[in-house]
Amino acid sequence: MGRAPLLFLGGIVATAVCAEIVLRGLPVSTATMTGYYQDPDILAYPAHHTWTMATGWDLRNPHTLRANNWGFAAEHEFTADPEAVALIGDSYVEASMLAPRDRPAAQLEALLPGQRKVYAMGTPGTAMLDYAQRIRFANERFQIRDFVVLMEGADARQALCGSGNIVSRCLDPETLEPRTARHPRASAWTDLARHSALAQYLMSQLRFKPATVVKAMFTRKPPEEAGAGAGKVAPAAPDPEQLARAQAMVDAVVQQFFATVPRAQIRQLVFLVDGRRTSQAAPRTLAELERAHLILRLREQGATVHDLEPLYAAHAARSQRSLAVGPYDGHLNPMGLHLAMAAAAQSLAR
Amino acid sequence: MLFTTATFSFLYLPIVLIGFFALGRREPALSALWLFAASVFFYGYWMPEFTLLLLGSIGVNFFIGQRIAARQGPARRTWLTVGIVLNLATLAYFKYANFFIDNLEALLGAQFSVARIILPIGISFYSFTQIAYLVDTWQGKVREARPVHYGLFVTFFPHLIAGPVLHHAQMMPQFANPAVYRFNAAHFTAGLAIFCIGLFKKIVLADGIAPYADAVFVPVDAGAHPDMAEAWIGALAYTFQLYFDFSGYSDMAIGLSWMFNIRLPFNFDSPYKALNISDFWRRWHISLSTFLRDYLYVPLGGNRKGRMRRYLNLGATMVLGGLWHGASWSFVLWGAMHGVYLMVNHAFRALTEKLGWRAALDASAAFRLLAWSLTFLSVVAAWVLFRAETMHGASRMLQSMAGWVPQSTDKGLLWWNAGLQPRVAMGWCLVLGVVAVALRNSNQIGERLLAAMQARPAWRAPLAGAALASAVALVVVNTTRSSSSAFIYFNF
């Protein structure tokens, strides 16, 4: 190889090294190192692992999180405590984009009377059947009897295998039979990339996929179309067959959920179901009808269910303040979480 | 096509560069034809329906230019008038017809069932470029016989969509030079590096601060009233967004041109370092300011017909300059505001010179700081009119900036709803302010790089590698992130 190509490559390498140094000085998300450390059905962090989370290419809402002794992003170390409350859910519960005091477990704990501890057991990218595993786990290991599940309306559908929101138990999307789909072990490349801020930026912040860039190269996007969102098209009214299939799926997920949780050991099981935050008058979509059916079935099983939509509507009537983290992140912000946690605290106080 | 897209950077640009230099080794005329065709494709890729309009405009102007050059006596003026009227009429139809009808409807209280007219991208730039060509031809400064070179002068893709506004005399000698069609490693490397600086300004700096400006201006246009901090931070955020967006585009255009051995004039010269408003206009969008001076202010009489007439000419030039940016009263008012600034500035200078204070004031650091602050704040206040889409929105912004905030205003509401933190916005503004005011500008960096690449051939390969890696990384960021935007000046 001649001198010029080597120097050219040297320029590329030097740029990569500079990018690595700069990104190490910025709050780029670092490796979470998740694994099945405590239980084959519970995805958690290594005990006392510390990592950084930020949103998007411009690193919004950066926070450093620390796992407790059982590998959950929680303020407390977990010990057996029958008076504690376990707060179960996905990224809504972990709320890594919020300051620690604004996260749901901290808010719920502040709202509960006495000195009751709230164990935050949120795992991003999980759904209902994974929640059931965590309820089982919390009861077995910590003798917890009171549970609050903060969930999205789509959490039943996300419990289908292949949804991308499964870490262990799921239902086959065709047969609705129970299956297990654990995350594979990280490859050697992933292990290596975990130590590079540049690789983390590409994978975690940008979610870079070469196919996306190749597709963009061959996609014509005139300016007037560039900002047009596909979501602006009014959804068609769901047909009865689709709705029946969705309801059957919800029934199967709910049945499997209650078959997993130790019902006899549970004192209180409170569900908080997120929903539409604005324009309650608009026609209901299939996903929203599915959500309504989920609430119905959970109530039929004897659980306390708070449909958060009426709380959101009451808030909207008195305030212009949004309940979402931002237009770029639909998770509940501290104000939205306060509404939800106040409802949970009320139920737990009974 | 946007310079920041994968289509442009990874597909279009490499193909055009390879074709240009491959053909240039054999036949420069073919290479020029290739670049002309590629530039027309660049335009048509986005707006195929207006490509014929562009080509028609080029054909008609070239023909009129030939007639002006060939004729003697009053016929030359007649052809010039025909050419200018045709260009202005086309511009008026596409750019101002909607505005005219809207105002007529408002005035008469009527509702005309007239379809909205779509603005062809770049029409303001290529119309002005060609008016300048006709005037220069009439004045005997230029004479162009090669249609391909003329077509290339108008359509050359780096400047076609958002300028700079070019003079025929700046480009034609370059297109006629056979060396332009031969690959030049020094020009290519320095050009790629400047292109990267432009990409960084646009993708990281302008698009990074943009949400903080939008978070304020969008709800305010919809009826919200910002608190004082929101209004100031929103206005400052837009001040920096616009500068880094447009100067980033200009850097990319200059860098791309260098890669083709073509030099475009610099369009910015650290405008936020200006110590007075005249200085600002010598540094901001230089090619447009020069055009307005040479083809509007001077023909109106400039400063040759007395002080009052000079002020009137300044005001008229700035109002028309505002209207050039867009068909709305807020642009007219923005132009008028700058016209008033210029009048005050000229009057103040005349007064201090008369009193014999000029030299002392210029030597005073405190006065320079005061002058800079006043200039910058005046520019920021005027950008509010430039950015706001409604006059009511602009009015609410300016009221809040002046401290008049209604009691019922929910303080911090706009940041909250946008999910943004004011301290982060202030951090962005501080960093961008330092970059804009305290650092060297990209013109200086570019010239130094070019000199270095010419003097030290060994540096070319590593710089090319570094610039290429940076460009790829920036385009990947822009392609994969959820939000990306076109250049602000594409709207004009």
mmCIF file of N, CA, C and O in Angstrom, chain A residues 239-285:
data_model
loop_
_atom_site.group_PDB
_atom_site.id
_atom_site.type_symbol
_atom_site.label_atom_id
_atom_site.label_comp_id
_atom_site.label_asym_id
_atom_site.label_seq_id
_atom_site.Cartn_x
_atom_site.Cartn_y
_atom_site.Cartn_z
ATOM 1 N N ASP A 239 -62.840 -3.227 12.162
ATOM 2 C CA ASP A 239 -63.934 -4.124 11.759
ATOM 3 C C ASP A 239 -64.160 -5.162 12.860
ATOM 4 O O ASP A 239 -63.258 -5.469 13.648
ATOM 5 N N PRO A 240 -65.384 -5.711 12.941
ATOM 6 C CA PRO A 240 -65.742 -6.599 14.065
ATOM 7 C C PRO A 240 -64.840 -7.826 14.172
ATOM 8 O O PRO A 240 -64.542 -8.281 15.279
ATOM 9 N N GLU A 241 -64.383 -8.319 13.030
ATOM 10 C CA GLU A 241 -63.534 -9.514 13.071
ATOM 11 C C GLU A 241 -62.196 -9.207 13.742
ATOM 12 O O GLU A 241 -61.721 -9.969 14.583
ATOM 13 N N GLN A 242 -61.628 -8.057 13.368
ATOM 14 C CA GLN A 242 -60.353 -7.620 13.977
ATOM 15 C C GLN A 242 -60.526 -7.456 15.482
ATOM 16 O O GLN A 242 -59.683 -7.864 16.272
ATOM 17 N N LEU A 243 -61.643 -6.824 15.842
ATOM 18 C CA LEU A 243 -61.909 -6.561 17.250
ATOM 19 C C LEU A 243 -62.055 -7.868 18.025
ATOM 20 O O LEU A 243 -61.505 -8.014 19.130
ATOM 21 N N ALA A 244 -62.747 -8.840 17.424
ATOM 22 C CA ALA A 244 -62.938 -10.123 18.093
ATOM 23 C C ALA A 244 -61.590 -10.813 18.302
ATOM 24 O O ALA A 244 -61.331 -11.393 19.363
ATOM 25 N N ARG A 245 -60.734 -10.737 17.301
ATOM 26 C CA ARG A 245 -59.398 -11.351 17.420
ATOM 27 C C ARG A 245 -58.592 -10.667 18.527
ATOM 28 O O ARG A 245 -57.923 -11.324 19.322
ATOM 29 N N ALA A 246 -58.683 -9.338 18.555
ATOM 30 C CA ALA A 246 -57.952 -8.577 19.578
ATOM 31 C C ALA A 246 -58.457 -8.940 20.969
ATOM 32 O O ALA A 246 -57.670 -9.096 21.913
ATOM 33 N N GLN A 247 -59.764 -9.087 21.102
ATOM 34 C CA GLN A 247 -60.333 -9.413 22.423
ATOM 35 C C GLN A 247 -59.923 -10.820 22.858
ATOM 36 O O GLN A 247 -59.636 -11.049 24.034
ATOM 37 N N ALA A 248 -59.886 -11.742 21.895
ATOM 38 C CA ALA A 248 -59.455 -13.112 22.222
ATOM 39 C C ALA A 248 -58.003 -13.098 22.698
ATOM 40 O O ALA A 248 -57.621 -13.822 23.626
ATOM 41 N N MET A 249 -57.204 -12.288 22.055
ATOM 42 C CA MET A 249 -55.792 -12.176 22.452
ATOM 43 C C MET A 249 -55.688 -11.620 23.877
ATOM 44 O O MET A 249 -54.949 -12.149 24.711
ATOM 45 N N VAL A 250 -56.458 -10.574 24.162
ATOM 46 C CA VAL A 250 -56.435 -9.981 25.508
ATOM 47 C C VAL A 250 -56.865 -11.022 26.543
ATOM 48 O O VAL A 250 -56.230 -11.174 27.602
ATOM 49 N N ASP A 251 -57.917 -11.768 26.215
ATOM 50 C CA ASP A 251 -58.417 -12.793 27.143
ATOM 51 C C ASP A 251 -57.302 -13.799 27.464
ATOM 52 O O ASP A 251 -57.097 -14.181 28.620
ATOM 53 N N ALA A 252 -56.594 -14.234 26.419
ATOM 54 C CA ALA A 252 -55.536 -15.228 26.618
ATOM 55 C C ALA A 252 -54.404 -14.662 27.465
ATOM 56 O O ALA A 252 -53.870 -15.349 28.342
ATOM 57 N N VAL A 253 -54.033 -13.410 27.228
ATOM 58 C CA VAL A 253 -52.933 -12.788 27.991
ATOM 59 C C VAL A 253 -53.344 -12.641 29.454
ATOM 60 O O VAL A 253 -52.570 -12.971 30.371
ATOM 61 N N VAL A 254 -54.566 -12.169 29.673
ATOM 62 C CA VAL A 254 -55.030 -11.965 31.058
ATOM 63 C C VAL A 254 -55.089 -13.305 31.790
ATOM 64 O O VAL A 254 -54.668 -13.421 32.950
ATOM 65 N N GLN A 255 -55.577 -14.319 31.088
ATOM 66 C CA GLN A 255 -55.669 -15.645 31.706
ATOM 67 C C GLN A 255 -54.272 -16.138 32.105
ATOM 68 O O GLN A 255 -54.059 -16.631 33.208
ATOM 69 N N GLN A 256 -53.323 -15.986 31.202
ATOM 70 C CA GLN A 256 -51.953 -16.439 31.474
ATOM 71 C C GLN A 256 -51.324 -15.616 32.600
ATOM 72 O O GLN A 256 -50.597 -16.147 33.431
ATOM 73 N N PHE A 257 -51.636 -14.321 32.628
ATOM 74 C CA PHE A 257 -51.105 -13.441 33.672
ATOM 75 C C PHE A 257 -51.546 -13.947 35.038
ATOM 76 O O PHE A 257 -50.726 -14.135 35.948
ATOM 77 N N PHE A 258 -52.846 -14.180 35.174
ATOM 78 C CA PHE A 258 -53.355 -14.581 36.499
ATOM 79 C C PHE A 258 -53.006 -16.022 36.835
ATOM 80 O O PHE A 258 -53.041 -16.413 37.998
ATOM 81 N N ALA A 259 -52.651 -16.808 35.814
ATOM 82 C CA ALA A 259 -52.180 -18.162 36.096
ATOM 83 C C ALA A 259 -50.756 -18.137 36.647
ATOM 84 O O ALA A 259 -50.327 -19.078 37.303
ATOM 85 N N THR A 260 -50.038 -17.068 36.390
ATOM 86 C CA THR A 260 -48.636 -16.964 36.815
ATOM 87 C C THR A 260 -48.496 -16.323 38.196
ATOM 88 O O THR A 260 -47.667 -16.745 39.000
ATOM 89 N N VAL A 261 -49.271 -15.277 38.441
ATOM 90 C CA VAL A 261 -49.081 -14.552 39.704
ATOM 91 C C VAL A 261 -49.628 -15.379 40.871
ATOM 92 O O VAL A 261 -50.610 -16.106 40.719
ATOM 93 N N PRO A 262 -48.963 -15.287 42.030
ATOM 94 C CA PRO A 262 -49.414 -16.068 43.201
ATOM 95 C C PRO A 262 -50.624 -15.397 43.849
ATOM 96 O O PRO A 262 -50.477 -14.648 44.826
ATOM 97 N N ARG A 263 -51.793 -15.633 43.317
ATOM 98 C CA ARG A 263 -52.986 -14.882 43.724
ATOM 99 C C ARG A 263 -53.268 -14.964 45.215
ATOM 100 O O ARG A 263 -53.695 -13.995 45.835
ATOM 101 N N ALA A 264 -53.020 -16.158 45.773
ATOM 102 C CA ALA A 264 -53.339 -16.345 47.194
ATOM 103 C C ALA A 264 -52.462 -15.474 48.093
ATOM 104 O O ALA A 264 -52.850 -15.129 49.211
ATOM 105 N N GLN A 265 -51.273 -15.158 47.617
ATOM 106 C CA GLN A 265 -50.334 -14.370 48.435
ATOM 107 C C GLN A 265 -50.547 -12.865 48.274
ATOM 108 O O GLN A 265 -49.970 -12.080 49.013
ATOM 109 N N ILE A 266 -51.332 -12.491 47.311
ATOM 110 C CA ILE A 266 -51.461 -11.061 46.999
ATOM 111 C C ILE A 266 -52.567 -10.429 47.826
ATOM 112 O O ILE A 266 -53.679 -10.941 47.881
ATOM 113 N N ARG A 267 -52.217 -9.288 48.449
ATOM 114 C CA ARG A 267 -53.227 -8.568 49.217
ATOM 115 C C ARG A 267 -53.911 -7.540 48.309
ATOM 116 O O ARG A 267 -55.111 -7.500 48.215
ATOM 117 N N GLN A 268 -53.114 -6.770 47.636
ATOM 118 C CA GLN A 268 -53.690 -5.775 46.721
ATOM 119 C C GLN A 268 -52.951 -5.790 45.391
ATOM 120 O O GLN A 268 -51.713 -5.828 45.362
ATOM 121 N N LEU A 269 -53.724 -5.757 44.319
ATOM 122 C CA LEU A 269 -53.146 -5.695 42.978
ATOM 123 C C LEU A 269 -53.832 -4.540 42.255
ATOM 124 O O LEU A 269 -55.031 -4.600 41.971
ATOM 125 N N VAL A 270 -53.080 -3.483 42.060
ATOM 126 C CA VAL A 270 -53.649 -2.254 41.490
ATOM 127 C C VAL A 270 -53.045 -2.026 40.099
ATOM 128 O O VAL A 270 -51.812 -2.005 39.957
ATOM 129 N N PHE A 271 -53.894 -1.891 39.115
ATOM 130 C CA PHE A 271 -53.416 -1.581 37.766
ATOM 131 C C PHE A 271 -53.698 -0.115 37.449
ATOM 132 O O PHE A 271 -54.797 0.381 37.706
ATOM 133 N N LEU A 272 -52.698 0.535 36.878
ATOM 134 C CA LEU A 272 -52.872 1.912 36.381
ATOM 135 C C LEU A 272 -52.683 1.831 34.875
ATOM 136 O O LEU A 272 -51.598 1.481 34.404
ATOM 137 N N VAL A 273 -53.737 2.120 34.126
ATOM 138 C CA VAL A 273 -53.655 1.925 32.681
ATOM 139 C C VAL A 273 -53.607 3.283 31.976
ATOM 140 O O VAL A 273 -54.569 4.048 32.020
ATOM 141 N N ASP A 274 -52.469 3.528 31.341
ATOM 142 C CA ASP A 274 -52.269 4.775 30.578
ATOM 143 C C ASP A 274 -53.235 4.778 29.392
ATOM 144 O O ASP A 274 -53.704 3.728 28.951
ATOM 145 N N GLY A 275 -53.523 5.958 28.898
ATOM 146 C CA GLY A 275 -54.453 6.040 27.763
ATOM 147 C C GLY A 275 -54.311 7.346 27.036
ATOM 148 O O GLY A 275 -53.284 8.041 27.157
ATOM 149 N N ARG A 276 -55.336 7.686 26.325
ATOM 150 C CA ARG A 276 -55.322 8.916 25.523
ATOM 151 C C ARG A 276 -55.259 10.138 26.448
ATOM 152 O O ARG A 276 -55.999 10.223 27.412
ATOM 153 N N ARG A 277 -54.384 11.050 26.096
ATOM 154 C CA ARG A 277 -54.188 12.197 26.994
ATOM 155 C C ARG A 277 -54.898 13.452 26.521
ATOM 156 O O ARG A 277 -54.991 14.427 27.256
ATOM 157 N N THR A 278 -55.319 13.460 25.266
ATOM 158 C CA THR A 278 -56.025 14.643 24.748
ATOM 159 C C THR A 278 -57.214 14.189 23.899
ATOM 160 O O THR A 278 -57.339 13.012 23.579
ATOM 161 N N SER A 279 -58.028 15.124 23.512
ATOM 162 C CA SER A 279 -59.183 14.940 22.617
ATOM 163 C C SER A 279 -59.929 13.629 22.859
ATOM 164 O O SER A 279 -59.927 12.722 22.041
ATOM 165 N N GLN A 280 -60.553 13.565 24.013
ATOM 166 C CA GLN A 280 -61.301 12.356 24.376
ATOM 167 C C GLN A 280 -62.475 12.090 23.434
ATOM 168 O O GLN A 280 -62.981 10.972 23.372
ATOM 169 N N ALA A 281 -62.884 13.108 22.700
ATOM 170 C CA ALA A 281 -64.087 12.960 21.876
ATOM 171 C C ALA A 281 -63.830 12.203 20.568
ATOM 172 O O ALA A 281 -64.761 11.710 19.953
ATOM 173 N N ALA A 282 -62.574 12.111 20.149
ATOM 174 C CA ALA A 282 -62.283 11.485 18.853
ATOM 175 C C ALA A 282 -62.691 10.008 18.866
ATOM 176 O O ALA A 282 -62.702 9.380 19.924
ATOM 177 N N PRO A 283 -63.056 9.440 17.694
ATOM 178 C CA PRO A 283 -63.487 8.038 17.649
ATOM 179 C C PRO A 283 -62.397 7.097 18.155
ATOM 180 O O PRO A 283 -61.214 7.373 18.004
ATOM 181 N N ARG A 284 -62.815 5.998 18.751
ATOM 182 C CA ARG A 284 -61.884 5.043 19.350
ATOM 183 C C ARG A 284 -61.257 4.148 18.278
ATOM 184 O O ARG A 284 -61.949 3.671 17.381
ATOM 185 N N THR A 285 -59.971 3.936 18.406
ATOM 186 C CA THR A 285 -59.269 3.063 17.468
ATOM 187 C C THR A 285 -59.334 1.621 17.974
ATOM 188 O O THR A 285 -59.751 1.370 19.107
#
